[in-house]
PDB file of C-alpha atoms in Angstrom:
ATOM      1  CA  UNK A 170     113.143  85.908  97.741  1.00  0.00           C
ATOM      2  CA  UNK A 171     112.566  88.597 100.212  1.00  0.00           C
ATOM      3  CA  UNK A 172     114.193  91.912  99.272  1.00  0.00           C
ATOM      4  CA  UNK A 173     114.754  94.680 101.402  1.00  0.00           C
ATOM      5  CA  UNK A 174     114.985  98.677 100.350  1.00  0.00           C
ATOM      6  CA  UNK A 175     116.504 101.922 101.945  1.00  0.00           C
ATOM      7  CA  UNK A 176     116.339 105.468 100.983  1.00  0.00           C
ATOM      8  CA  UNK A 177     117.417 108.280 103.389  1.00  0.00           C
ATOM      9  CA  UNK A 178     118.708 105.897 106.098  1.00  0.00           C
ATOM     10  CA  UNK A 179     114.961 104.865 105.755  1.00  0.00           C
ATOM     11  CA  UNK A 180     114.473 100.788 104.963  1.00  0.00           C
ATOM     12  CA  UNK A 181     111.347  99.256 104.105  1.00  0.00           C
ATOM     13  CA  UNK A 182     110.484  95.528 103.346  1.00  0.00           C
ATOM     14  CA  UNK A 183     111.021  92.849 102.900  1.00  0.00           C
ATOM     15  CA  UNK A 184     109.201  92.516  99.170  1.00  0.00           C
ATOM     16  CA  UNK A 185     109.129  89.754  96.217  1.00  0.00           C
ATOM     17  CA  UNK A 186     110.756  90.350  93.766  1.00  0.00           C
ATOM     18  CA  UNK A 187     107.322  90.674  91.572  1.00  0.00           C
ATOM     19  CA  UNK A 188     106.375  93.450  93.926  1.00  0.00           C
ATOM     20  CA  UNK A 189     110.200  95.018  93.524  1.00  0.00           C
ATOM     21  CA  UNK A 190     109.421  94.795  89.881  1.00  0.00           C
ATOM     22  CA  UNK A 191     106.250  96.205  89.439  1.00  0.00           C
ATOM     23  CA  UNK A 192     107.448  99.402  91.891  1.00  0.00           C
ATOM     24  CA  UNK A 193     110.134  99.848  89.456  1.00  0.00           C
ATOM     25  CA  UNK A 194     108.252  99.933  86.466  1.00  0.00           C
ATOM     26  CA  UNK A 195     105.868 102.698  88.461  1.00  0.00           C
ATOM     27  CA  UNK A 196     108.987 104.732  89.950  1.00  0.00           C
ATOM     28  CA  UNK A 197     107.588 104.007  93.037  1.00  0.00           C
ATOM     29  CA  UNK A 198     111.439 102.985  93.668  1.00  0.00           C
ATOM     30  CA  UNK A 199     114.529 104.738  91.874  1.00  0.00           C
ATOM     31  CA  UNK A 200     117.426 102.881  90.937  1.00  0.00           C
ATOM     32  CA  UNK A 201     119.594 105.088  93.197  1.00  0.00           C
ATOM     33  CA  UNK A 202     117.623 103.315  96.229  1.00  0.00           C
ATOM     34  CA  UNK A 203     119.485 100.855  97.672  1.00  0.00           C
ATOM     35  CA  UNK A 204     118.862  97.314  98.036  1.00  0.00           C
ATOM     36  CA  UNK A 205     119.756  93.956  99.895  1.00  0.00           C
ATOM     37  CA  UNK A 206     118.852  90.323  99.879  1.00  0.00           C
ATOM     38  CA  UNK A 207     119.873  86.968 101.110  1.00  0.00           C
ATOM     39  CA  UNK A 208     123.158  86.044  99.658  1.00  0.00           C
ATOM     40  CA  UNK A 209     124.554  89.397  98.881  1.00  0.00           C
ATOM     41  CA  UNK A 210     127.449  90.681 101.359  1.00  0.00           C
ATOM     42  CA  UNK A 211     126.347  94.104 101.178  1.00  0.00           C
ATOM     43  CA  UNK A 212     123.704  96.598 100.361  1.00  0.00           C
ATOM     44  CA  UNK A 213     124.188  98.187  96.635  1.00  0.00           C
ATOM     45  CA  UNK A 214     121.748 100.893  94.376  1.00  0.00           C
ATOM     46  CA  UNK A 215     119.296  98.825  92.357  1.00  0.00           C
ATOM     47  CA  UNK A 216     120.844 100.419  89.102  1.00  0.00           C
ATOM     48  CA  UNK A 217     124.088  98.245  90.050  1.00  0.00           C
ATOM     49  CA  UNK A 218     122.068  94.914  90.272  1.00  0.00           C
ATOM     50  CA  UNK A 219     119.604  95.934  87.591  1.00  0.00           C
ATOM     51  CA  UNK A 220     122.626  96.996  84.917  1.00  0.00           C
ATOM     52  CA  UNK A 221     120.315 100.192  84.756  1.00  0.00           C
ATOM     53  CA  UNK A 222     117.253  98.605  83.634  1.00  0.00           C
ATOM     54  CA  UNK A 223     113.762  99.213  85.233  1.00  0.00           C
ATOM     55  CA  UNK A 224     113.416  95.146  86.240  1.00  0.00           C
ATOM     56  CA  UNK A 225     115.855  93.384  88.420  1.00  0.00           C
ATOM     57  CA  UNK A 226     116.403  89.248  87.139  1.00  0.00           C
ATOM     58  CA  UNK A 227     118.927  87.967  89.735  1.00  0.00           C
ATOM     59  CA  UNK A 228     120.908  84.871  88.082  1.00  0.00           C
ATOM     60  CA  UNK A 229     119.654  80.915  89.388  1.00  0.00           C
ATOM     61  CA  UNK A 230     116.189  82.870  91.301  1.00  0.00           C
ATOM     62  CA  UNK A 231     113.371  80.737  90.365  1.00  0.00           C
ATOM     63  CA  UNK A 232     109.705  82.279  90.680  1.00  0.00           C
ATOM     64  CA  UNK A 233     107.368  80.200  93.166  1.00  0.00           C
ATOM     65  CA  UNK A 234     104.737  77.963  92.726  1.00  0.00           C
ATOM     66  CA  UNK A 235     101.480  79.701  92.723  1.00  0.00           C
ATOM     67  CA  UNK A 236      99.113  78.441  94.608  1.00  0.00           C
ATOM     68  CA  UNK A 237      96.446  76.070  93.157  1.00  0.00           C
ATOM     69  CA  UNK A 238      93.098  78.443  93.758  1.00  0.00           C
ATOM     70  CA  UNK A 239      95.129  81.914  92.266  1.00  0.00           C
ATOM     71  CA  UNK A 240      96.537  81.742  88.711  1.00  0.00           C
ATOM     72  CA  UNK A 241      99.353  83.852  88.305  1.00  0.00           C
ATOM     73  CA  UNK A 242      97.948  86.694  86.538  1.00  0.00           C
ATOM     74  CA  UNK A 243      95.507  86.848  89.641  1.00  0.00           C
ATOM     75  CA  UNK A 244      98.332  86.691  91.904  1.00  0.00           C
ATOM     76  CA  UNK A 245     100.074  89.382  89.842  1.00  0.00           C
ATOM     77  CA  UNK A 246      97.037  91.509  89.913  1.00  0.00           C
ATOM     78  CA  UNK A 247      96.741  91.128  93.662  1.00  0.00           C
ATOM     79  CA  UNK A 248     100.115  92.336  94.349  1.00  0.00           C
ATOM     80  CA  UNK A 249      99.841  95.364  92.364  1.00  0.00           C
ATOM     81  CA  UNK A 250      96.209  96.097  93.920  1.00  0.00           C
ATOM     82  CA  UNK A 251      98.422  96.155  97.281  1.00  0.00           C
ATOM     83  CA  UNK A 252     101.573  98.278  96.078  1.00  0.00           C
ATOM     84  CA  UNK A 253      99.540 100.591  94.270  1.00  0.00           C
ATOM     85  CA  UNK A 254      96.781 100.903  96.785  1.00  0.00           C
ATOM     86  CA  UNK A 255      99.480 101.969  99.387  1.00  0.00           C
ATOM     87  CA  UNK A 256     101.435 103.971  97.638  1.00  0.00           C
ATOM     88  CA  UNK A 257      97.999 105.598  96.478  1.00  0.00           C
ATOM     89  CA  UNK A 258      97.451 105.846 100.603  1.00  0.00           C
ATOM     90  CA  UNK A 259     100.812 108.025 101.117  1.00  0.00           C
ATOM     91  CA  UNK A 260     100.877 110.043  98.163  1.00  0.00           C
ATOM     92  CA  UNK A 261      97.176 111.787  98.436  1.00  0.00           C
ATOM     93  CA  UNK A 262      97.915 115.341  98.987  1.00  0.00           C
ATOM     94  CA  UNK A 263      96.419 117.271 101.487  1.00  0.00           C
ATOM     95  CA  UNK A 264      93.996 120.183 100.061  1.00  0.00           C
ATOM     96  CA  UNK A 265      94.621 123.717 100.090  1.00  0.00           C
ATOM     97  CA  UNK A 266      91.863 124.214 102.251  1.00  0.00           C
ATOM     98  CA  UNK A 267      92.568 121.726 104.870  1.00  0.00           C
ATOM     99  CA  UNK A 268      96.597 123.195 104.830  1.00  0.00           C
ATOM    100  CA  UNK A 269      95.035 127.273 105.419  1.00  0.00           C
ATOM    101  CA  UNK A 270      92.790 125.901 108.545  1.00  0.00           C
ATOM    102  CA  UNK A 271      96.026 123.931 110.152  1.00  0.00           C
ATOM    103  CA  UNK A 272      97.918 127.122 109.611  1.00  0.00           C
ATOM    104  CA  UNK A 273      95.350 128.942 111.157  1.00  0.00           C
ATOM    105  CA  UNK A 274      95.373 127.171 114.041  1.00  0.00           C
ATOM    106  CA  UNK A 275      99.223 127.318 114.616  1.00  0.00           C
ATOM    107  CA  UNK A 276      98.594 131.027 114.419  1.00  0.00           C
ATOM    108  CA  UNK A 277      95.808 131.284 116.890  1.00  0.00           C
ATOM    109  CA  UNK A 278      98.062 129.260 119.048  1.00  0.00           C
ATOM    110  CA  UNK A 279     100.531 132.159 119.340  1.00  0.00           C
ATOM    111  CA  UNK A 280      98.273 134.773 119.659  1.00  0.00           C
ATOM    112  CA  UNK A 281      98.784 134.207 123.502  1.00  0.00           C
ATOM    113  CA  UNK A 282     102.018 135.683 123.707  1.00  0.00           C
ATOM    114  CA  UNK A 283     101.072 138.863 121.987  1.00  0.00           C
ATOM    115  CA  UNK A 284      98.080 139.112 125.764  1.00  0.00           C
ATOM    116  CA  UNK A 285     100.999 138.105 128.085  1.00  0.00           C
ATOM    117  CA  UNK A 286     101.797 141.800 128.791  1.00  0.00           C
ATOM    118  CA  UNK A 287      98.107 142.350 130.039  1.00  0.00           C
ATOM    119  CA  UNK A 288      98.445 140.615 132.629  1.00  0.00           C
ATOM    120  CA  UNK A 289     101.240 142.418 134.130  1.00  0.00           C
ATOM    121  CA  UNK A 290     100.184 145.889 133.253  1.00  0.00           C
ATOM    122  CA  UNK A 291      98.712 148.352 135.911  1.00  0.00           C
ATOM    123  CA  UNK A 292      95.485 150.099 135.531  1.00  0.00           C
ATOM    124  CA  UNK A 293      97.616 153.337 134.273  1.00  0.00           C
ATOM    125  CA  UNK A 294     100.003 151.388 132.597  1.00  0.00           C
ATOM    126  CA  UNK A 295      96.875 149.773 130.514  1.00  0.00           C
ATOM    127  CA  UNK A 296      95.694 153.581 129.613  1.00  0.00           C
ATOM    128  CA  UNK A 297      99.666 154.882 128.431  1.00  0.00           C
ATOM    129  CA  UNK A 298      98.769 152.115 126.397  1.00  0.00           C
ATOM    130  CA  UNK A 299      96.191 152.752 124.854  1.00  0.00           C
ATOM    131  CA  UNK A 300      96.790 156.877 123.987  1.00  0.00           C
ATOM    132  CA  UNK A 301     100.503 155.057 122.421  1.00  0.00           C
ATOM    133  CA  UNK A 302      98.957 153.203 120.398  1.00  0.00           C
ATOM    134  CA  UNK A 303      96.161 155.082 119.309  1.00  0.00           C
ATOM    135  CA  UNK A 304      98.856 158.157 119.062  1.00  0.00           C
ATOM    136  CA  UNK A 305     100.851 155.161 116.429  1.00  0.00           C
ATOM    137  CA  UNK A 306      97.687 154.763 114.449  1.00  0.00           C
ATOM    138  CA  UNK A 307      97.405 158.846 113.718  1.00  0.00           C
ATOM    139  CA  UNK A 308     101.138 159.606 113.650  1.00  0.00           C
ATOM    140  CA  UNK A 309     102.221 160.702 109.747  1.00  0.00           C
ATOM    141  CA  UNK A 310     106.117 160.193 109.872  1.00  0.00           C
ATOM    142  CA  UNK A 311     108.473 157.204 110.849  1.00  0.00           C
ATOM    143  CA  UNK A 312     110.624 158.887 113.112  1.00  0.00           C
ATOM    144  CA  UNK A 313     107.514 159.757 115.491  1.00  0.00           C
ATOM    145  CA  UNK A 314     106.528 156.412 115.116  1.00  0.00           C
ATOM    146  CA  UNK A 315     109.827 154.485 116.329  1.00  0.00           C
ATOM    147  CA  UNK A 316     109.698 157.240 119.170  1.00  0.00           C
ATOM    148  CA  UNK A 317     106.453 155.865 120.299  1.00  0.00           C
ATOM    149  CA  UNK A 318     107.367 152.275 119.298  1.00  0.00           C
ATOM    150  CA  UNK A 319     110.023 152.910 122.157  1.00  0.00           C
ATOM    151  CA  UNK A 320     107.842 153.811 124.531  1.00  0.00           C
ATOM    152  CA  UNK A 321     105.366 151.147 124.149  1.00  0.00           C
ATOM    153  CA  UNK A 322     108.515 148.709 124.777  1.00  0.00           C
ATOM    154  CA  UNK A 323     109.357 150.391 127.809  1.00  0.00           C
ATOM    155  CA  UNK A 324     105.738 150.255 129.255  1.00  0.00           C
ATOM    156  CA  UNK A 325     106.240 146.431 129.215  1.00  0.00           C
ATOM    157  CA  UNK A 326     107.902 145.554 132.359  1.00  0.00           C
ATOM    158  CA  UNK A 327     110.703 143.087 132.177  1.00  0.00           C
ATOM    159  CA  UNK A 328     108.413 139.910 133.751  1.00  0.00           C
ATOM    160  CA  UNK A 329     106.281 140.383 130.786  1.00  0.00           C
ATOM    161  CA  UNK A 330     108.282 139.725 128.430  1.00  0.00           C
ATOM    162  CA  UNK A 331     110.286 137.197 130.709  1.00  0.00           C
ATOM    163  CA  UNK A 332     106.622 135.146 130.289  1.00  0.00           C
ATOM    164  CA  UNK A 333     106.445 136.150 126.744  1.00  0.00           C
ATOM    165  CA  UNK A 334     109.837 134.416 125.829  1.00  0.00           C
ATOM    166  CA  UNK A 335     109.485 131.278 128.115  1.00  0.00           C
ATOM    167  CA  UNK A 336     105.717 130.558 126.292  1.00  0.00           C
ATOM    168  CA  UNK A 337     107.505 130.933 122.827  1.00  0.00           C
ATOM    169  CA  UNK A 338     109.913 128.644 123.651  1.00  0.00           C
ATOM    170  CA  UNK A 339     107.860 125.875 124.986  1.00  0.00           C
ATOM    171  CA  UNK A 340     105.362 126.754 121.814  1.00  0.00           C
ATOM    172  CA  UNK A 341     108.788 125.847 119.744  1.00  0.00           C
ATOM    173  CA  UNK A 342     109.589 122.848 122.251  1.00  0.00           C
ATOM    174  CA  UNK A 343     106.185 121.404 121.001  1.00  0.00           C
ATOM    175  CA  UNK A 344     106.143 121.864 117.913  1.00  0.00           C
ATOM    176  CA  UNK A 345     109.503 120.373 117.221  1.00  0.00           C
ATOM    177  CA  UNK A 346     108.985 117.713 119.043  1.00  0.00           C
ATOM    178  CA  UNK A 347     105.629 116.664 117.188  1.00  0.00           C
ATOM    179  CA  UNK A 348     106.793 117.195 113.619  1.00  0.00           C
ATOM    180  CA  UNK A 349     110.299 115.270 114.601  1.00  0.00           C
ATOM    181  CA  UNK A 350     108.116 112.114 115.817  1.00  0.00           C
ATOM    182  CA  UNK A 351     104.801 112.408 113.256  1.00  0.00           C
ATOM    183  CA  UNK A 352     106.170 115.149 110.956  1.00  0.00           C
ATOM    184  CA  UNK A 353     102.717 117.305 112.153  1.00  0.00           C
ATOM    185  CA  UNK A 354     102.475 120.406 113.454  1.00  0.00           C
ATOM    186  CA  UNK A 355      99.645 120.761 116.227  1.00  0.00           C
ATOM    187  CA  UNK A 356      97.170 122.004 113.840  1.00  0.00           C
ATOM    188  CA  UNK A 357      98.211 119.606 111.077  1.00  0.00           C
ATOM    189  CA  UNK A 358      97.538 116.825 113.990  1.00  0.00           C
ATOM    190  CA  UNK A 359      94.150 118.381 114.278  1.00  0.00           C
ATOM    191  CA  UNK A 360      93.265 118.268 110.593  1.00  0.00           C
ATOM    192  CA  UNK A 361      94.584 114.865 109.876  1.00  0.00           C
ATOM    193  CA  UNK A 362      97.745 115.775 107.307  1.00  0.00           C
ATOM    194  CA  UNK A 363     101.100 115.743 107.896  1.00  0.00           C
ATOM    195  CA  UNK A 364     104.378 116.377 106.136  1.00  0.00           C
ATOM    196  CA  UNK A 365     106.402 113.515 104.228  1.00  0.00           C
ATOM    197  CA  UNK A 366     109.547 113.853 101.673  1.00  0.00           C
ATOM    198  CA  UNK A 367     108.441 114.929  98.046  1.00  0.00           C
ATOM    199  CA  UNK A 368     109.725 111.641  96.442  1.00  0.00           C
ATOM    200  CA  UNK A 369     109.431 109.150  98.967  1.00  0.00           C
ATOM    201  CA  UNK A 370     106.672 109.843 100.889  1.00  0.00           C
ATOM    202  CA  UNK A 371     108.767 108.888 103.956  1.00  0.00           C
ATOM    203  CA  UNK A 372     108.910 110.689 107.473  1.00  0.00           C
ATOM    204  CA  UNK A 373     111.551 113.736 106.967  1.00  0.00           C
ATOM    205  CA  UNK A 374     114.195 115.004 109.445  1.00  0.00           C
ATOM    206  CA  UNK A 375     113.760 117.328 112.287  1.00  0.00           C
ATOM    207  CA  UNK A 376     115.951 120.034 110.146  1.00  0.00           C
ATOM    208  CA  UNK A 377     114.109 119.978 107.432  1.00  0.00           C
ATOM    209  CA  UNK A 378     110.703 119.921 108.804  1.00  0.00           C
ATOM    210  CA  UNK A 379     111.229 122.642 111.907  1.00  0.00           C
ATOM    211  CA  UNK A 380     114.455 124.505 111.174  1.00  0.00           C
ATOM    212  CA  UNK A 381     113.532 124.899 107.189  1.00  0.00           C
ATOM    213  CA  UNK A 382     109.843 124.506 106.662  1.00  0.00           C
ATOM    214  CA  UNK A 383     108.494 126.312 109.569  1.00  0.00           C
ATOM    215  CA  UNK A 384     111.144 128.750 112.244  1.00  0.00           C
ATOM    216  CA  UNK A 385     112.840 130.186 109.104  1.00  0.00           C
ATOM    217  CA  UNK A 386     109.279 131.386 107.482  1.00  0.00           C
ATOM    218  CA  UNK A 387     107.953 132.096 110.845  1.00  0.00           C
ATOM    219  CA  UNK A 388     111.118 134.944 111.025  1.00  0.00           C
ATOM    220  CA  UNK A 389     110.077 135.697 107.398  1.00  0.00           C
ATOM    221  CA  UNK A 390     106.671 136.256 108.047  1.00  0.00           C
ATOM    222  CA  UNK A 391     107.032 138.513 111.132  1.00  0.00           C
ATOM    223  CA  UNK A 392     109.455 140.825 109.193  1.00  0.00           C
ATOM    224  CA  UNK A 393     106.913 140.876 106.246  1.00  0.00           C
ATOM    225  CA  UNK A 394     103.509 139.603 107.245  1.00  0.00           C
ATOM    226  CA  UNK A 395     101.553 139.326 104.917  1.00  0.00           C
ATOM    227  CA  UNK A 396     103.933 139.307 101.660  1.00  0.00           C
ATOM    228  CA  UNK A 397     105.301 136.156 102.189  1.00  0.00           C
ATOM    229  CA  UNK A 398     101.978 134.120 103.919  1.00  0.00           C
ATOM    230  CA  UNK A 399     100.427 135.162 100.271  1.00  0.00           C
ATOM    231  CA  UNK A 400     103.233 134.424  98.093  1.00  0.00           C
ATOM    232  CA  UNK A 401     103.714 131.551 100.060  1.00  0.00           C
ATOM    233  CA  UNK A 402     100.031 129.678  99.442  1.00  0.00           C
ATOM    234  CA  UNK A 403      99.360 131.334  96.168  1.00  0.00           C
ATOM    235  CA  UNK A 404     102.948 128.863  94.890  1.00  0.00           C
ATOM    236  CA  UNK A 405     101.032 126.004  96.603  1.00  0.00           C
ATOM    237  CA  UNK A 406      97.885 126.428  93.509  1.00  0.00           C
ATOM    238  CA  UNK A 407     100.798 123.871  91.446  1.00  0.00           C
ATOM    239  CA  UNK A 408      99.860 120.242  91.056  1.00  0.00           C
ATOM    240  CA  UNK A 409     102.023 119.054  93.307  1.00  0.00           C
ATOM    241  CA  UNK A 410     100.510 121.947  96.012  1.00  0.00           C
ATOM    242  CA  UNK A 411     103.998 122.716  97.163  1.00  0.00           C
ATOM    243  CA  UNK A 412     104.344 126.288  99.089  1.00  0.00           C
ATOM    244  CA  UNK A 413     107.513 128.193  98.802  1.00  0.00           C
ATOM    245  CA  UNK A 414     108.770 126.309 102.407  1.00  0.00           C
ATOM    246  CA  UNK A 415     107.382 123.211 100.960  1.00  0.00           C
ATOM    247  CA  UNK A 416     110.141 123.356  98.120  1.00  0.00           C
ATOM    248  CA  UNK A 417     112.829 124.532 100.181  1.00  0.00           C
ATOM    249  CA  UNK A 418     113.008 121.562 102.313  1.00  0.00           C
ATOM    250  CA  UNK A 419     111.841 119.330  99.490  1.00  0.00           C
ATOM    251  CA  UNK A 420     108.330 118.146 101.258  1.00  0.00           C
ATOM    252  CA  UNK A 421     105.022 117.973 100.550  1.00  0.00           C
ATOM    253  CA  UNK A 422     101.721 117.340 102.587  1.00  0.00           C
ATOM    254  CA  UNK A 423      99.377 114.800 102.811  1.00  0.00           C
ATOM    255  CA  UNK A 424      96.301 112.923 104.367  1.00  0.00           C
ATOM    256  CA  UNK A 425      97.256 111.054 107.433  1.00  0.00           C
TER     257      UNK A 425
END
């Protein structure tokens, strides 16, 4: 009997029904997952054809023959070596360390668009520059400093920040369009992890790995760097080394 599963419009398959057995007494599957098999006219949850038990016995299904050289408690063992042993493969969390040097990376990655303006900037230009910010660094109230705030802005001429937006966007572009096809980021590609749904250990949507895991904290930690970035990793010290955006989009990261 070849069974097939699906969870999040995700299927997988086909198994025995040993194999569906032995990932239902692990949890590996959930009786909410739906499943399908030859003879039935349509996909139902496992709970349904299991009457809520954690084994599924279909009515008239007959187990196969082993074969002669493999006893069945070998054969058993063999499947459960090969469930186990990939689940084992796509559950093995990614360390802390190895999570801090791909977010590094993303970081240093944007660090162009802060020396975009340079290039634009005329020798004189360049040295307003420098006496605004240096006049920033010694000023003692707020309202001075959003005065010279304002004048730093308006040193910038308009191309520069034309060029600033346009590399931010195709920075975006690329990282969306990474973590929608391999769920990595490009520093997460260079470190070898990548980001998979907390229960299933399946490949996640676009919205929940971009839109909720990464450009909402990426506003957050502009408007309060470095608050958030700390909170943010020191929540990830759990077992299951979920950070705060980790747990709002319900993922987790692990080893490639």
């Amino acid at each position: 009997m070849q069974i097939y599963l699906a969870r999040n419009n995700q299927q997988a398959g086909p198994y025995t029904l040993e194999q569906l057995n032995q990932m239902l007494a692990s949890q590996q599957v959930l009786l909410t997952d739906l499943a399908w098999h030859q003879g039935m006219t349509e996909w139902k949850a496992l709970g349904e054809l299991t009457q809520g038990k954690l084994v599924y016995q279909p009515k008239g299904y007959i187990a196969p023959t082993p074969f002669p050289e493999q006893s069945p408690a070998q054969n058993s063992s063999s499947n459960k070596i090969h469930v186990e042993s990939k689940a084992a493969q796509n559950n093995e969390l990614a360390s802390i360390s190895t999570r801090i040097l791909a977010k590094i990376i993303d970081l240093l990655l944007w660090l162009p668009a802060a020396a975009i303006p340079s290039f634009f900037l005329k020798p004189e230009q360049v040295s307003q520059l420098s006496e605004i910010q240096q006049k920033m660094q010694s000023t003692e109230t707020s309202t001075q400093a959003v005065q010279l705030q304002q004048q730093l802005f308006t040193l910038i001429p308009a191309e520069a920040w034309q060029a600033m937006f346009i590399y931010i966007i195709i920075m975006l572009g690329i990282q969306a369009f990474m973590l929608a096809k391999s769920g990595q980021s490009i520093g997460k590609k260079l470190t070898k992890i990548k980001i998979v749904d907390a229960e299933s250990g399946e490949k996640v949507s676009l919205m929940r790995a971009f839109t909720l895991r990464s450009f909402i904290f990426i506003i957050l930690n502009l408007l309060f760097m470095p608050f958030i970035t700390i909170i943010d990793h020191v929540v990830a010290m759990s077992e299951k080394r979920q950070t705060l955006h980790d747990k709002l989009a319900k993922t987790k990261v692990v080893k490639q």
